[in-house]
Tab-separated table of C-alpha atoms and ligand atoms in Angstrom:
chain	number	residue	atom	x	y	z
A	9	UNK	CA	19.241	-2.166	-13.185
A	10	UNK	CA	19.635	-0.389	-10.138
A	11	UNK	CA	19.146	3.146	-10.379
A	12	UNK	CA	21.291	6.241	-8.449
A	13	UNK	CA	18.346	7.595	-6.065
A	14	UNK	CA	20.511	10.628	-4.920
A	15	UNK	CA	20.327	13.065	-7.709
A	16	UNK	CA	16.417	11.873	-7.980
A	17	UNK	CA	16.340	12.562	-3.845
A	18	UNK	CA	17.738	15.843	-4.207
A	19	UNK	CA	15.141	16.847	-6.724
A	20	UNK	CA	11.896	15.000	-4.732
A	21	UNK	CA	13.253	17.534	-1.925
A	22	UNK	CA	13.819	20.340	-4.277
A	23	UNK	CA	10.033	20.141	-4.908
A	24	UNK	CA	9.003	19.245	-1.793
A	25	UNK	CA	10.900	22.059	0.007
A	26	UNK	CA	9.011	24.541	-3.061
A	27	UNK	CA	5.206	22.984	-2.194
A	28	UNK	CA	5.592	23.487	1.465
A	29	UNK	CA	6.698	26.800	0.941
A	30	UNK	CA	3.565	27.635	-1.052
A	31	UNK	CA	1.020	26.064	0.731
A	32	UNK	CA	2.430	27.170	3.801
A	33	UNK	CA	2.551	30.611	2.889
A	34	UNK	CA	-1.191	29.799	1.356
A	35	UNK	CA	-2.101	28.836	5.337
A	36	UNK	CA	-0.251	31.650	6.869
A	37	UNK	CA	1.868	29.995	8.333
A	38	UNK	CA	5.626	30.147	8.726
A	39	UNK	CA	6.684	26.347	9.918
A	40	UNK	CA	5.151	22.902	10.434
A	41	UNK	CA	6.159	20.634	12.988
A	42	UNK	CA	5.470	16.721	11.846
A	43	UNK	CA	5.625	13.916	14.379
A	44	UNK	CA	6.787	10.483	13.405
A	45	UNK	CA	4.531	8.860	16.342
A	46	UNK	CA	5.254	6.398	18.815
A	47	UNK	CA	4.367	3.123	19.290
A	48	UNK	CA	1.711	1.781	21.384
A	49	UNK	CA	2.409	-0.475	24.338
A	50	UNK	CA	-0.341	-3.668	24.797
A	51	UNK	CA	-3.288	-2.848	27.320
A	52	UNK	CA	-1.642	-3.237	30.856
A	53	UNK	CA	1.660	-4.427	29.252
A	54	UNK	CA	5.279	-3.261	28.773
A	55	UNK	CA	5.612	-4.764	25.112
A	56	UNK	CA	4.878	-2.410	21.847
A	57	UNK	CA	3.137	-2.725	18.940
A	58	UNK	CA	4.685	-2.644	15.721
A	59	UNK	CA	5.122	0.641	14.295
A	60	UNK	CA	5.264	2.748	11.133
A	61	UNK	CA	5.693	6.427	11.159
A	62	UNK	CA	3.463	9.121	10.034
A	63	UNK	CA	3.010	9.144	6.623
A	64	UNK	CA	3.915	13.012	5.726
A	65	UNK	CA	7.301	12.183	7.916
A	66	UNK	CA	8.121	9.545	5.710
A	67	UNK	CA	7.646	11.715	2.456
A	68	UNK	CA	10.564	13.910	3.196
A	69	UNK	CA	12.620	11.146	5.335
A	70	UNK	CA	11.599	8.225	3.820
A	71	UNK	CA	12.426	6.324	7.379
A	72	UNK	CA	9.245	4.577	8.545
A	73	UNK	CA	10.242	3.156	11.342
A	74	UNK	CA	11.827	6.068	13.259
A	75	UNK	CA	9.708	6.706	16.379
A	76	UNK	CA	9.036	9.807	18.488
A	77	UNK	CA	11.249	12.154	16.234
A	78	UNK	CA	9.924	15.624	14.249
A	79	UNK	CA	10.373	17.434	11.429
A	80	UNK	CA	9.932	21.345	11.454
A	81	UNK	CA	9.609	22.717	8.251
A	82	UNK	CA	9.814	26.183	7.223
A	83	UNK	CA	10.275	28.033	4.049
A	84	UNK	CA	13.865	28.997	3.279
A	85	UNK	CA	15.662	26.991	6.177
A	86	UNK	CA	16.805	24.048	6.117
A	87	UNK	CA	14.914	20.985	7.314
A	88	UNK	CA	15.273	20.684	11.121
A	89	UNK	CA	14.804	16.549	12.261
A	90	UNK	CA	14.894	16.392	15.796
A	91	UNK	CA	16.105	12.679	15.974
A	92	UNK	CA	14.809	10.555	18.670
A	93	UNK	CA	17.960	9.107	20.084
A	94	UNK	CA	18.593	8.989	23.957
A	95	UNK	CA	21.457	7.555	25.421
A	96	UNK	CA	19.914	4.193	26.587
A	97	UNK	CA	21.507	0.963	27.889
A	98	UNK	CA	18.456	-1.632	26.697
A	99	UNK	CA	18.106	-0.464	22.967
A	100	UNK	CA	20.384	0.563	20.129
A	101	UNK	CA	19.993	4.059	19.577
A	102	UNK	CA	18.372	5.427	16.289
A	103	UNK	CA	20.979	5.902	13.498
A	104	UNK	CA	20.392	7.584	9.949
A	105	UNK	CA	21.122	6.112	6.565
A	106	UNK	CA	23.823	7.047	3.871
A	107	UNK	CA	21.287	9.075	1.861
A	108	UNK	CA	21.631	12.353	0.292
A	109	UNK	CA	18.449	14.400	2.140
A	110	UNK	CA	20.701	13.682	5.652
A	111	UNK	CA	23.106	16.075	4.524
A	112	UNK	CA	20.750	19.157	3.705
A	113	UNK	CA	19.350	19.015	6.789
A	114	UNK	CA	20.013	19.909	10.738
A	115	UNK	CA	19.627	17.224	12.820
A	116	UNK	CA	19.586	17.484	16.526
A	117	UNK	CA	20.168	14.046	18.828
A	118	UNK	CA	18.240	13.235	22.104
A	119	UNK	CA	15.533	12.768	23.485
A	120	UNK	CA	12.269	14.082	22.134
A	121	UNK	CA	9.145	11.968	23.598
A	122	UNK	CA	8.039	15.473	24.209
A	123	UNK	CA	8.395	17.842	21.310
A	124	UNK	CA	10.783	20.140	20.535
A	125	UNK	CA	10.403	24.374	21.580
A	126	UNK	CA	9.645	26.111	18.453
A	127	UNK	CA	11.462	28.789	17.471
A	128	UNK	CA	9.665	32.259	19.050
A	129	UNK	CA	7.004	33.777	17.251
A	130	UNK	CA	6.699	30.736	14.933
A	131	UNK	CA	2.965	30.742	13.774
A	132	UNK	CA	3.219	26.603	13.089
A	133	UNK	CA	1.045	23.882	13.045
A	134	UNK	CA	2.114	20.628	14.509
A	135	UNK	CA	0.626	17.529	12.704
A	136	UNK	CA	0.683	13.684	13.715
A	137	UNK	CA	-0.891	12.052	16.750
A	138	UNK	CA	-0.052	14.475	18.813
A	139	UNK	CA	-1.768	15.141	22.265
A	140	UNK	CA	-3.687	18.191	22.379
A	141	UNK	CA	-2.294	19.240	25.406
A	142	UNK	CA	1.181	19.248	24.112
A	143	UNK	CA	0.262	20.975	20.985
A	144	UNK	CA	-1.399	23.938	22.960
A	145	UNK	CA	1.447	23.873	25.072
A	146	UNK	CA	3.203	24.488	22.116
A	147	UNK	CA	1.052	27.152	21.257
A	148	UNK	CA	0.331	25.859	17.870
A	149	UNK	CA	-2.520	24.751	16.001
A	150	UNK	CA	-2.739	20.818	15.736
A	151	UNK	CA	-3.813	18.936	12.379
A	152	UNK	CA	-5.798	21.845	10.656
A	153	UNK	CA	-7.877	20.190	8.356
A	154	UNK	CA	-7.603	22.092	5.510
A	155	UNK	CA	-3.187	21.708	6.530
A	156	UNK	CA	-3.964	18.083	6.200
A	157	UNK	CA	-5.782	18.047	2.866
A	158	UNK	CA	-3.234	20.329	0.673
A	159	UNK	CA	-0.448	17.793	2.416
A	160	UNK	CA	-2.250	14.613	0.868
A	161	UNK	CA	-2.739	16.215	-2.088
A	162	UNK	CA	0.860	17.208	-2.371
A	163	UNK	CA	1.430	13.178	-1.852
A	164	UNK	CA	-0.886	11.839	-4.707
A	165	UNK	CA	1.821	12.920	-8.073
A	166	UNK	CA	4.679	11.190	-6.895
A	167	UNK	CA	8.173	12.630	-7.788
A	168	UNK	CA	10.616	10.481	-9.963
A	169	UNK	CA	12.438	9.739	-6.859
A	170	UNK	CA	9.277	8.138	-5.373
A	171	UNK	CA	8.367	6.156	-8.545
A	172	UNK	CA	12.132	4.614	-8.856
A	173	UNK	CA	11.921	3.770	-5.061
A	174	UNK	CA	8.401	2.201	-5.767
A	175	UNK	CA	10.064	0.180	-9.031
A	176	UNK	CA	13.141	-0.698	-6.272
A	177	UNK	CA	10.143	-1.877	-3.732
A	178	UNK	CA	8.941	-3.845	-6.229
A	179	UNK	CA	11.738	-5.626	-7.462
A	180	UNK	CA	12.709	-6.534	-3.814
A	181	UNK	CA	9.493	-8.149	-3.441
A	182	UNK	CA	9.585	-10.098	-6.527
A	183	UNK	CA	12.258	-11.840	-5.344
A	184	UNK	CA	10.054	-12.432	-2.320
A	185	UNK	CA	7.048	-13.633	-4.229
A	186	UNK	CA	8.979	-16.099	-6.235
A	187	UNK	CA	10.754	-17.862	-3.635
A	188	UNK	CA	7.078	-18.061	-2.252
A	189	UNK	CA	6.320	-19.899	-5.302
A	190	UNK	CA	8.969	-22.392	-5.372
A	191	UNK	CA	8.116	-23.066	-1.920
A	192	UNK	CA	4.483	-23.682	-2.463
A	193	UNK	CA	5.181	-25.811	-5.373
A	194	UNK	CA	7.391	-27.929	-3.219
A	195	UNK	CA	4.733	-28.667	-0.445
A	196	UNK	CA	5.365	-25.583	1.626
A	197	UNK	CA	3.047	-24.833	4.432
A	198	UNK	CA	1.363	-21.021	4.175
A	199	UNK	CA	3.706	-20.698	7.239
A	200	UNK	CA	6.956	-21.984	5.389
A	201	UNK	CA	5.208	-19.701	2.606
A	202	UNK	CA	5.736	-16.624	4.411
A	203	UNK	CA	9.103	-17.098	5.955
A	204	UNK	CA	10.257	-18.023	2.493
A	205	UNK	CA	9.276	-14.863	1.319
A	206	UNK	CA	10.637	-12.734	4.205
A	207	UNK	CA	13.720	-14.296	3.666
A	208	UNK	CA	14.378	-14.054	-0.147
A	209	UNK	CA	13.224	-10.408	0.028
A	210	UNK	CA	15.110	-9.840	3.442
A	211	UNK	CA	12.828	-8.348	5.616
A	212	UNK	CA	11.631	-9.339	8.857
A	213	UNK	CA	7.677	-9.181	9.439
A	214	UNK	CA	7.088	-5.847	10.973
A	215	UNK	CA	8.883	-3.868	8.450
A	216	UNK	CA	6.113	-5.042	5.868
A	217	UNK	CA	3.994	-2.292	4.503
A	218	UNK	CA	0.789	-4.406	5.256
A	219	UNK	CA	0.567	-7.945	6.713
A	220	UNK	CA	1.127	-10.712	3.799
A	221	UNK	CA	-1.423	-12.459	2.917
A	222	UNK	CA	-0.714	-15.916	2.405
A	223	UNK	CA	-3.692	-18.287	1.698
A	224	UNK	CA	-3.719	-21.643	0.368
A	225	UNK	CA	-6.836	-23.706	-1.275
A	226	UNK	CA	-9.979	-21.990	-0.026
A	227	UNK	CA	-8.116	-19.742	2.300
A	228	UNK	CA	-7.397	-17.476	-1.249
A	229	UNK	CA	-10.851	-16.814	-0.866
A	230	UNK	CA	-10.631	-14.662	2.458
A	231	UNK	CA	-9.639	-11.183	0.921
A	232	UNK	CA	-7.716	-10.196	3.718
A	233	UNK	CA	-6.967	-13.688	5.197
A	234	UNK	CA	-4.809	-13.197	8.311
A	235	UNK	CA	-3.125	-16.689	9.446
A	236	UNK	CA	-0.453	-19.157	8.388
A	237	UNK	CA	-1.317	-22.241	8.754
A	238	UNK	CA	1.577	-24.711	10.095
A	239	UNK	CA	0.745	-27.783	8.696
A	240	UNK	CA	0.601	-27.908	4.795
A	241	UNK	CA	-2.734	-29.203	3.116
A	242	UNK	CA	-3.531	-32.230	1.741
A	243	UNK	CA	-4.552	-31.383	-1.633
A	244	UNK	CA	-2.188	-28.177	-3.123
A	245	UNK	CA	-5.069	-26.864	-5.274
A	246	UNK	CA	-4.111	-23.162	-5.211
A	247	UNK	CA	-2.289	-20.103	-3.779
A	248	UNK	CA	-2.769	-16.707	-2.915
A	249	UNK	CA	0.281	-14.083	-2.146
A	250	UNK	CA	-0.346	-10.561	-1.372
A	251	UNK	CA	2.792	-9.864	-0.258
A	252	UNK	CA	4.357	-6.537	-0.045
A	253	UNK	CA	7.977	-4.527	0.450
A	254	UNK	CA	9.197	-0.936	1.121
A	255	UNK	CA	12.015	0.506	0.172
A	256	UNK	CA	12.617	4.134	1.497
A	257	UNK	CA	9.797	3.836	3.244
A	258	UNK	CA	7.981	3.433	-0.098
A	259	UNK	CA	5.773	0.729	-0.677
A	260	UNK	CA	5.493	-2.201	-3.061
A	261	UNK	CA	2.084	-3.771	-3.200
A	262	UNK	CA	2.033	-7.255	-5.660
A	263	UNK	CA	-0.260	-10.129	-5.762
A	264	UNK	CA	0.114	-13.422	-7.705
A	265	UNK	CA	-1.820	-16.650	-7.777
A	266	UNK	CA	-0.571	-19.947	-8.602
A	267	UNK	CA	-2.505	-23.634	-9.353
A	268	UNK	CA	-1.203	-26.582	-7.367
A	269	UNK	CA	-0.604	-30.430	-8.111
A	270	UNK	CA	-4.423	-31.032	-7.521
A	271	UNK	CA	-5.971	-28.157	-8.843
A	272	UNK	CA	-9.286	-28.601	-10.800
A	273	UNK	CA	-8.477	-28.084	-14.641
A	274	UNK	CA	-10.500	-25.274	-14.461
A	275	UNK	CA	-8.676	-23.050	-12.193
A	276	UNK	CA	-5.201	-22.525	-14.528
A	277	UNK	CA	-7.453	-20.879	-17.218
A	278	UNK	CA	-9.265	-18.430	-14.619
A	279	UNK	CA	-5.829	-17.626	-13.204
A	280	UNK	CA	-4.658	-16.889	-16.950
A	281	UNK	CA	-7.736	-14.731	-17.436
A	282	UNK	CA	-7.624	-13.183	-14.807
A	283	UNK	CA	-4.017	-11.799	-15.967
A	284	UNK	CA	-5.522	-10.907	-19.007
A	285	UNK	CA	-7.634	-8.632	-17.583
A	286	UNK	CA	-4.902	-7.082	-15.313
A	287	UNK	CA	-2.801	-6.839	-18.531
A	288	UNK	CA	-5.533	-4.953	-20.674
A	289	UNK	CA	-6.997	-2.394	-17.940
A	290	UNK	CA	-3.025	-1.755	-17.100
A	291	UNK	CA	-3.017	-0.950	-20.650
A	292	UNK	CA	-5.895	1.520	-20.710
A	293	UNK	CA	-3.896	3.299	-17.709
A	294	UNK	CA	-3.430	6.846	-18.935
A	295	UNK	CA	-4.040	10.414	-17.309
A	296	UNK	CA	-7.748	11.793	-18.339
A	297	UNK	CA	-8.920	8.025	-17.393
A	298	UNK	CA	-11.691	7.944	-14.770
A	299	UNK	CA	-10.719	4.981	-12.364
A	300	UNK	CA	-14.506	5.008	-11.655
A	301	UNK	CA	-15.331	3.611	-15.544
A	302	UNK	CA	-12.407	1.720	-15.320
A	303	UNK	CA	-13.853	-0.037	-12.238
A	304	UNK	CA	-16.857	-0.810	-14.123
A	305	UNK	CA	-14.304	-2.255	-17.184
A	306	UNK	CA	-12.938	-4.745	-14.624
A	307	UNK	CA	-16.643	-6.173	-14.031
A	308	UNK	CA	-17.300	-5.958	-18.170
A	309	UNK	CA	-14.125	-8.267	-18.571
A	310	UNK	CA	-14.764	-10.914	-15.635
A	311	UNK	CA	-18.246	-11.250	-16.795
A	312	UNK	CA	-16.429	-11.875	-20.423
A	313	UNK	CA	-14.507	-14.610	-18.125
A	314	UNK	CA	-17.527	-16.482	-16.874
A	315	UNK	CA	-19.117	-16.688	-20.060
A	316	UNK	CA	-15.969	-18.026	-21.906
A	317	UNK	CA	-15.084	-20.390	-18.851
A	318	UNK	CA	-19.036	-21.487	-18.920
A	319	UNK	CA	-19.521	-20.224	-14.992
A	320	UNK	CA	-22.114	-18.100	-16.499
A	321	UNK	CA	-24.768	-19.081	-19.050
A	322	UNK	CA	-25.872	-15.333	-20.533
A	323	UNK	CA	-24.492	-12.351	-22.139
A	324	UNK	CA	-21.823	-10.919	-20.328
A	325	UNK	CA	-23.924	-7.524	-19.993
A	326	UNK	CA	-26.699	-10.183	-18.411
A	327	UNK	CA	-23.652	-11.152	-15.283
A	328	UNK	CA	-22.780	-7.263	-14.531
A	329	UNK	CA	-26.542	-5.829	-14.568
A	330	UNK	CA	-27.605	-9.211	-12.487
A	331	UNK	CA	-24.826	-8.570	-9.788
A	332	UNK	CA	-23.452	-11.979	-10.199
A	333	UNK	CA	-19.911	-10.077	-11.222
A	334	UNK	CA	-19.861	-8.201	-8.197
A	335	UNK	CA	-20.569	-11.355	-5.915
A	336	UNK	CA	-17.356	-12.813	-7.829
A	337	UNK	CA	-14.982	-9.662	-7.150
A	338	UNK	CA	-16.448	-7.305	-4.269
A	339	UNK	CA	-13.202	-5.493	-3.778
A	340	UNK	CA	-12.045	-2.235	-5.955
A	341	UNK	CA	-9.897	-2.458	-9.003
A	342	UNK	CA	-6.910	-0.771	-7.349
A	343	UNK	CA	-5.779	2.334	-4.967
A	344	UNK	CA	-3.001	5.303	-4.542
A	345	UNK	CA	0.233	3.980	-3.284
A	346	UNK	CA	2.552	5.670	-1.828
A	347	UNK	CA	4.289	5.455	1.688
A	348	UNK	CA	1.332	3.763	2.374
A	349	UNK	CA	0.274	0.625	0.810
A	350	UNK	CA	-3.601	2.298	0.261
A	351	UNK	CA	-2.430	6.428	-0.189
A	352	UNK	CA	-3.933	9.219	1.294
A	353	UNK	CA	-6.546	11.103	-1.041
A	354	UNK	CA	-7.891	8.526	-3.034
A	355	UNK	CA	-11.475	9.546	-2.655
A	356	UNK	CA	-11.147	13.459	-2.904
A	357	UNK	CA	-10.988	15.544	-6.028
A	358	UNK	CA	-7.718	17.762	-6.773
A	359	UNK	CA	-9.370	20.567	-4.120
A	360	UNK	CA	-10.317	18.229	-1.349
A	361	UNK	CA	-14.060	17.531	-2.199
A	362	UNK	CA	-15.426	14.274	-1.640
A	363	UNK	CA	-15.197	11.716	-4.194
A	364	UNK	CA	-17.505	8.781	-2.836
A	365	UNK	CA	-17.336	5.541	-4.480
A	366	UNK	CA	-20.506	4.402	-6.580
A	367	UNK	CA	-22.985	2.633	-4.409
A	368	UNK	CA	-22.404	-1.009	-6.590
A	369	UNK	CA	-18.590	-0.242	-5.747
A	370	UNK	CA	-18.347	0.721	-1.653
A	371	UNK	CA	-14.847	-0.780	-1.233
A	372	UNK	CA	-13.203	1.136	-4.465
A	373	UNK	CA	-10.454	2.886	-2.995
A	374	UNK	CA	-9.904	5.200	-5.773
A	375	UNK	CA	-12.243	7.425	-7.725
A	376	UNK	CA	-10.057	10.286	-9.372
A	377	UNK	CA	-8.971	11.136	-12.925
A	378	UNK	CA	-5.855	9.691	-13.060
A	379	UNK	CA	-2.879	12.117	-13.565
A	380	UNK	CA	0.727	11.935	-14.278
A	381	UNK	CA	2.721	11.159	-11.160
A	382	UNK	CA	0.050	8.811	-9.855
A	383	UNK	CA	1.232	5.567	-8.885
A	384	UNK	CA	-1.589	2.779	-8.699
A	385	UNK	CA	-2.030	-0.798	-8.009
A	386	UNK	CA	-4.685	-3.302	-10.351
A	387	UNK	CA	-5.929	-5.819	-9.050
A	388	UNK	CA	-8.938	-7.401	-10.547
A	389	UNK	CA	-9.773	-10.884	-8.885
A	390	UNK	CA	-11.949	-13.698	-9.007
A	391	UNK	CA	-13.773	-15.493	-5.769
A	392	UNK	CA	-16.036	-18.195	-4.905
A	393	UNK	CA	-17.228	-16.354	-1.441
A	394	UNK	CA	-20.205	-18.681	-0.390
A	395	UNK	CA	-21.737	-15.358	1.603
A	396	UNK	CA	-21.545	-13.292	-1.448
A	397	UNK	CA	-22.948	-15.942	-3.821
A	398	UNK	CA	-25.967	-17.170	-1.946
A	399	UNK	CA	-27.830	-14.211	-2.954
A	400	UNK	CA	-27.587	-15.726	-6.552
A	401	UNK	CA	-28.132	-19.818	-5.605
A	402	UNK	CA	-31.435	-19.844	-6.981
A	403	UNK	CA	-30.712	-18.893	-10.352
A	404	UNK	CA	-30.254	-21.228	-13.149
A	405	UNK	CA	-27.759	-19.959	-15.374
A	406	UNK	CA	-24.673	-20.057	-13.354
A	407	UNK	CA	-23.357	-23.779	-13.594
A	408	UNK	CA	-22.971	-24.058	-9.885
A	409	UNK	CA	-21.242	-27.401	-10.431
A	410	UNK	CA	-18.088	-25.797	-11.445
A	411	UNK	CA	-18.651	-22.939	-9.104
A	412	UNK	CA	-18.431	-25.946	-6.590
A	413	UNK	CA	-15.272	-27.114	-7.794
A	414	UNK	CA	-13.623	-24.199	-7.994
A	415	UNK	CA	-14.640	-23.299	-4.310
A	416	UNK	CA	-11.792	-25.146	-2.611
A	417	UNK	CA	-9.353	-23.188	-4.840
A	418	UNK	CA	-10.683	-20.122	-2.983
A	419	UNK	CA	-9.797	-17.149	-5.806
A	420	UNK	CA	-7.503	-15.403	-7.886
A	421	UNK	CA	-6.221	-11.994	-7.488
A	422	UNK	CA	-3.234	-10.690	-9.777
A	423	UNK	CA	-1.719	-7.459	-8.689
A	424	UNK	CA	1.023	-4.943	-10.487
A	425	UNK	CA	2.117	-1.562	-9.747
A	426	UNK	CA	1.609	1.316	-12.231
A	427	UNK	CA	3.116	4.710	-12.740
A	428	UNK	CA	0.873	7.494	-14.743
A	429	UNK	CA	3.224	9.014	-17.188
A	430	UNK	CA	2.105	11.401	-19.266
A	431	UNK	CA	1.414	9.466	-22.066
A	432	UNK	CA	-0.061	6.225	-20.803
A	433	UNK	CA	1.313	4.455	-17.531
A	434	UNK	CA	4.927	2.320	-16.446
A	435	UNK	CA	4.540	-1.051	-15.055
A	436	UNK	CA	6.624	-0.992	-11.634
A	437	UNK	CA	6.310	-4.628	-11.202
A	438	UNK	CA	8.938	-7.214	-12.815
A	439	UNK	CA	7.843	-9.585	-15.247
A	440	UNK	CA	7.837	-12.749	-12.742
A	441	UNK	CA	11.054	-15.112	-13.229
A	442	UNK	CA	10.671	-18.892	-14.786
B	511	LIG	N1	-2.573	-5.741	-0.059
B	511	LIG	C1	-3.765	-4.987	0.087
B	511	LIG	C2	-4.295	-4.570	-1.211
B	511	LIG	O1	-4.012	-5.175	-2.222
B	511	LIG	O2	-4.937	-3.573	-1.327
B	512	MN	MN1	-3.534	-3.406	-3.426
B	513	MN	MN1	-2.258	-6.322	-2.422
C-alpha cells in the first residue's frame, strides 16, 4: 500500500520549521544558510564525480542530488531555496518535484555557484562545504560545531514522514533485491547481478545511497566488496546483496544472502540461522534498549550458531570470551539511517558527548539508547575471513574442516530496516517474495 506522503510532509516540516526555530534562537542566531555542495571534478579533468547533497539539505528538501543550491532558514519566514538553475545550453536545468514542501517555500532560479547575499543584519551561520573565504565574505560564521551537533541530533527521531519514505525506500529495493535473486539463480554474473537490480528497482548507479555490494562465492566474504565480476563462476555456491534505494532522498539499506546449485549442505542452515538471529534481536528492538548489549546479544546468538552447526566444539560462552565470534562477524550489529545510509550521531549521547564503541566492538556504528523515532538497520552476519581467523588456527575445537568448506561460500549477512515505536520497533523491510 502506497501511502499519501503530503499531509505526513507538511507535518515533518511543521516540526522541522519549530526545531530550527528553537535551536536557532538557543544559538543566537536569526537564519542558517545550508549548502547542497557541488560535485568534484577528477584531478586535472573536466568530468565529475558522482554526487549527493548535504545531508541537513536533504532533511527539509529531500532532493539529494541537487547541486550548488541553499537553503536559508529563519524562524517565522518561509523557507528561502535558492535553486541552482542557470540558463545553460549543455545540461538540462534543475527542475523541482510535485511535492507539497515546494509550495511553502520561496524559491529563487539562477545561478548560485557563489552563495546567495543574506538579508542585512542577519546574524547566520552558513553550513556545508563551504569555502571559508566565501563564508567570511558573507560575514557569517561557518559550521559552528555546537550548530552542527543540535542539527544531527534533530536528525536521529525521524518524523512519520521520514519513516513512510524509509518503508517506500524499502519496498523499491525489494523489488531490486529479488530480481537480483532470480538472476543469480539463473547463472547471472555479479555484473548481470547488479544491472538486474538497478533495473527492477529503476535506478541508475549513482543515485544509490551507497555502492551495491554484489559478491558471489568467496567474494560474500569481502564486507565491503567493490567489483562485479563479468564472467559468472563456475560453481554458484553463494550470494551476497547489499543493495540499497532512496526515495526522497531517504535511504533504504537491505541485505540478503542466498545458497547456489553447488553450495555445501552446510551453508543453507547458516543462512537460515543467521535470519534467526536477525529475526529475534529485531524483536528485542524497543526504546530503553542499549544497542551496546544488544551488540554483545548478536555475538551470544552466533556463538549459539557454531555450536549447533558443530563449527565450534565448546559452550557458546567458551566462542564469545575466546574471540572466535568476533573473528566470524567483525562488523557492528546495525547503524542510524536516515538520508544517509550510516546517520549522523550514532556515537554521541542525546547532548553531543561521545559515545565510543567498546574496544571488542571498534566498527559498531551505533551505541545509544534507542528511542522512538529511531530508524535502524540489523545486520548480524557470518564470515570465513582467512585474516581474521588465523589468529584462532591453532586451536582444536573449531572443526576447521567445515570452516574450509564453507570458505568458498564467503558469508552471510541478512539485513532489515527498523523503526523504534514507542512500544517496541516496525519492520520497514518487506517480507521477501516467493
Ligand atoms: N550497506 C552498508 C551497511 O550495511 O552498513
Ligand atoms: Mn547497514
Ligand atoms: Mn547494508
Amino acid at each position: 500500500m502506497t501511502t499519501n506522503l503530503d499531509p505526513l510532509q507538511g507535518r515533518h516540516l511543521d516540526a522541522l520549521e519549530r526545531s530550527y526555530a528553537e535551536l536557532l534562537g538557543r544559538h543566537a542566531l536569526d537564519g542558517v544558510l545550508i549548502y547542497s555542495g557541488r560535485p568534484r571534478c577528477h584531478f586535472a579533468d573536466d568530468q565529475e564525480a558522482s554526487f549527493v547533497a548535504y545531508g541537513h539539505f536533504v532533511h527539509w528538501t529531500g532532493q539529494a542530488q541537487l547541486a550548488h543550491s541553499w537553503l536559508l532558514v529563519r524562524p517565522g519566514q518561509a523557507p528561502r531555496l535558492y535553486l541552482h538553475a542557470p540558463e545553460d545550453f549543455w545540461h538540462l536545468a534543475a527542475s523541482l518535484p510535485e511535492e507539497a514542501w515546494v509550495a511553502r517555500f520561496e524559491v529563487e532560479r539562477g545561478r548560485f555557484e557563489t552563495p546567495p547575499a543574506l538579508p542585512a543584519g542577519c546574524r547566520c551561520a552558513v553550513i556545508g562545504d563551504v569555502d571559508a573565504g566565501q563564508a567570511r565574505a558573507l560575514g557569517a560564521e561557518l559550521n559552528p560545531p555546537a550548530l552542527l551537533a543540535a542539527l544531527d541530533e534533530g536528525r536521529v527521531r525521524k518524523s512519520a514522514y521520514e519513516v513512510a519514505c524509509i518503508g517506500e525506500a524499502n519496498r523499491q529495493a525489494l523489488a531490486g533485491h529479488a530480481a537480483a535473486r532470480r538472476c543469480f539463480l539463473d547463472g547471472g554474473a555479479e555484473l548481470d547481478i547488479q544491472l538486474a537490480y538497478l533495473g527492477a528497482s529503476r535506478q541508475r548507479e549513482s543515485e544509490l545511497p551507497y555502492a551495491n555490494i554484489v559478491g558471489a562465492n568467496a567474494h560474500g566474504g569481502v564486507l565491503h566488496y567493490q567489483h562485479y565480476d563479468r564472467q559468472a563462476p563456475g560453481a554458484s555456491r553463494s550470494l551476497l546483496v547489499d543493495a540499497g534505494h532512496r526515495h526522497r532522498g531517504y535511504c533504504a539499506d537491505i541485505t540478503r544472502s542466498w545458497a547456489g546449485a553447488d553450495a555445501a549442505p552446510a551453508f543453507a542452515p547458516l543462512i537460515a540461522g543467521v535470519t534467526g538471529i536477525k529475526d529475534r534481536l529485531a524483536a528485542a528492538l524497543a526504546p530503553g534498549i542499549d544497542f551496546v548489549t544488544l551488540q554483545g546479544q548478536m555475538h551470544d546468538e552466533l556463538a549459539g550458531l557454531l555450536v549447533d552447526q558443530g563449527i565450534f566444539r565448546g559452550s557458546a560462552e567458551a566462542a564469545v570470551a575466546s574471540g572466535l565470534t568476533r573473528a566470524f562477524c567483525p562488523h557492528g550489529l546495525g547503524h542510524l539511517l536516515g538520508v544517509q545510509v550510516h546517520d549522523v550521531a550514532g556515537r554521541v549521547d542525546a547532548a553531543g558527548r561521545p559515545l565510543p564503541p567498546p574496544a571488542t566492538d571498534p566498527a559498531l556504528r551505533l551505541t545509544r539508547t534507542l528511542a522512538p523515532g529511531m530508524v535502524v538497520t540489523i545486520e548480524p552476519g557470518f564470515y570465513v575471513i582467512p585474516m581474521l581467523l588465523a589468529a584462532h588456527r591453532g586451536r582444536d575445537d573449531v572443526d576447521w574442516g567445515l570452516v574450509e568448506r564453507l570458505a568458498d561460500h564467503g558469508g552471510i549477512r541478512i539485513e532489515d530496516n527498523l523503526a523504534v515505536t514507542a512500544e517496541g520497533a516496525h519492520n520497514l523491510t518487506p517480507a521477501f517474495p516467493d
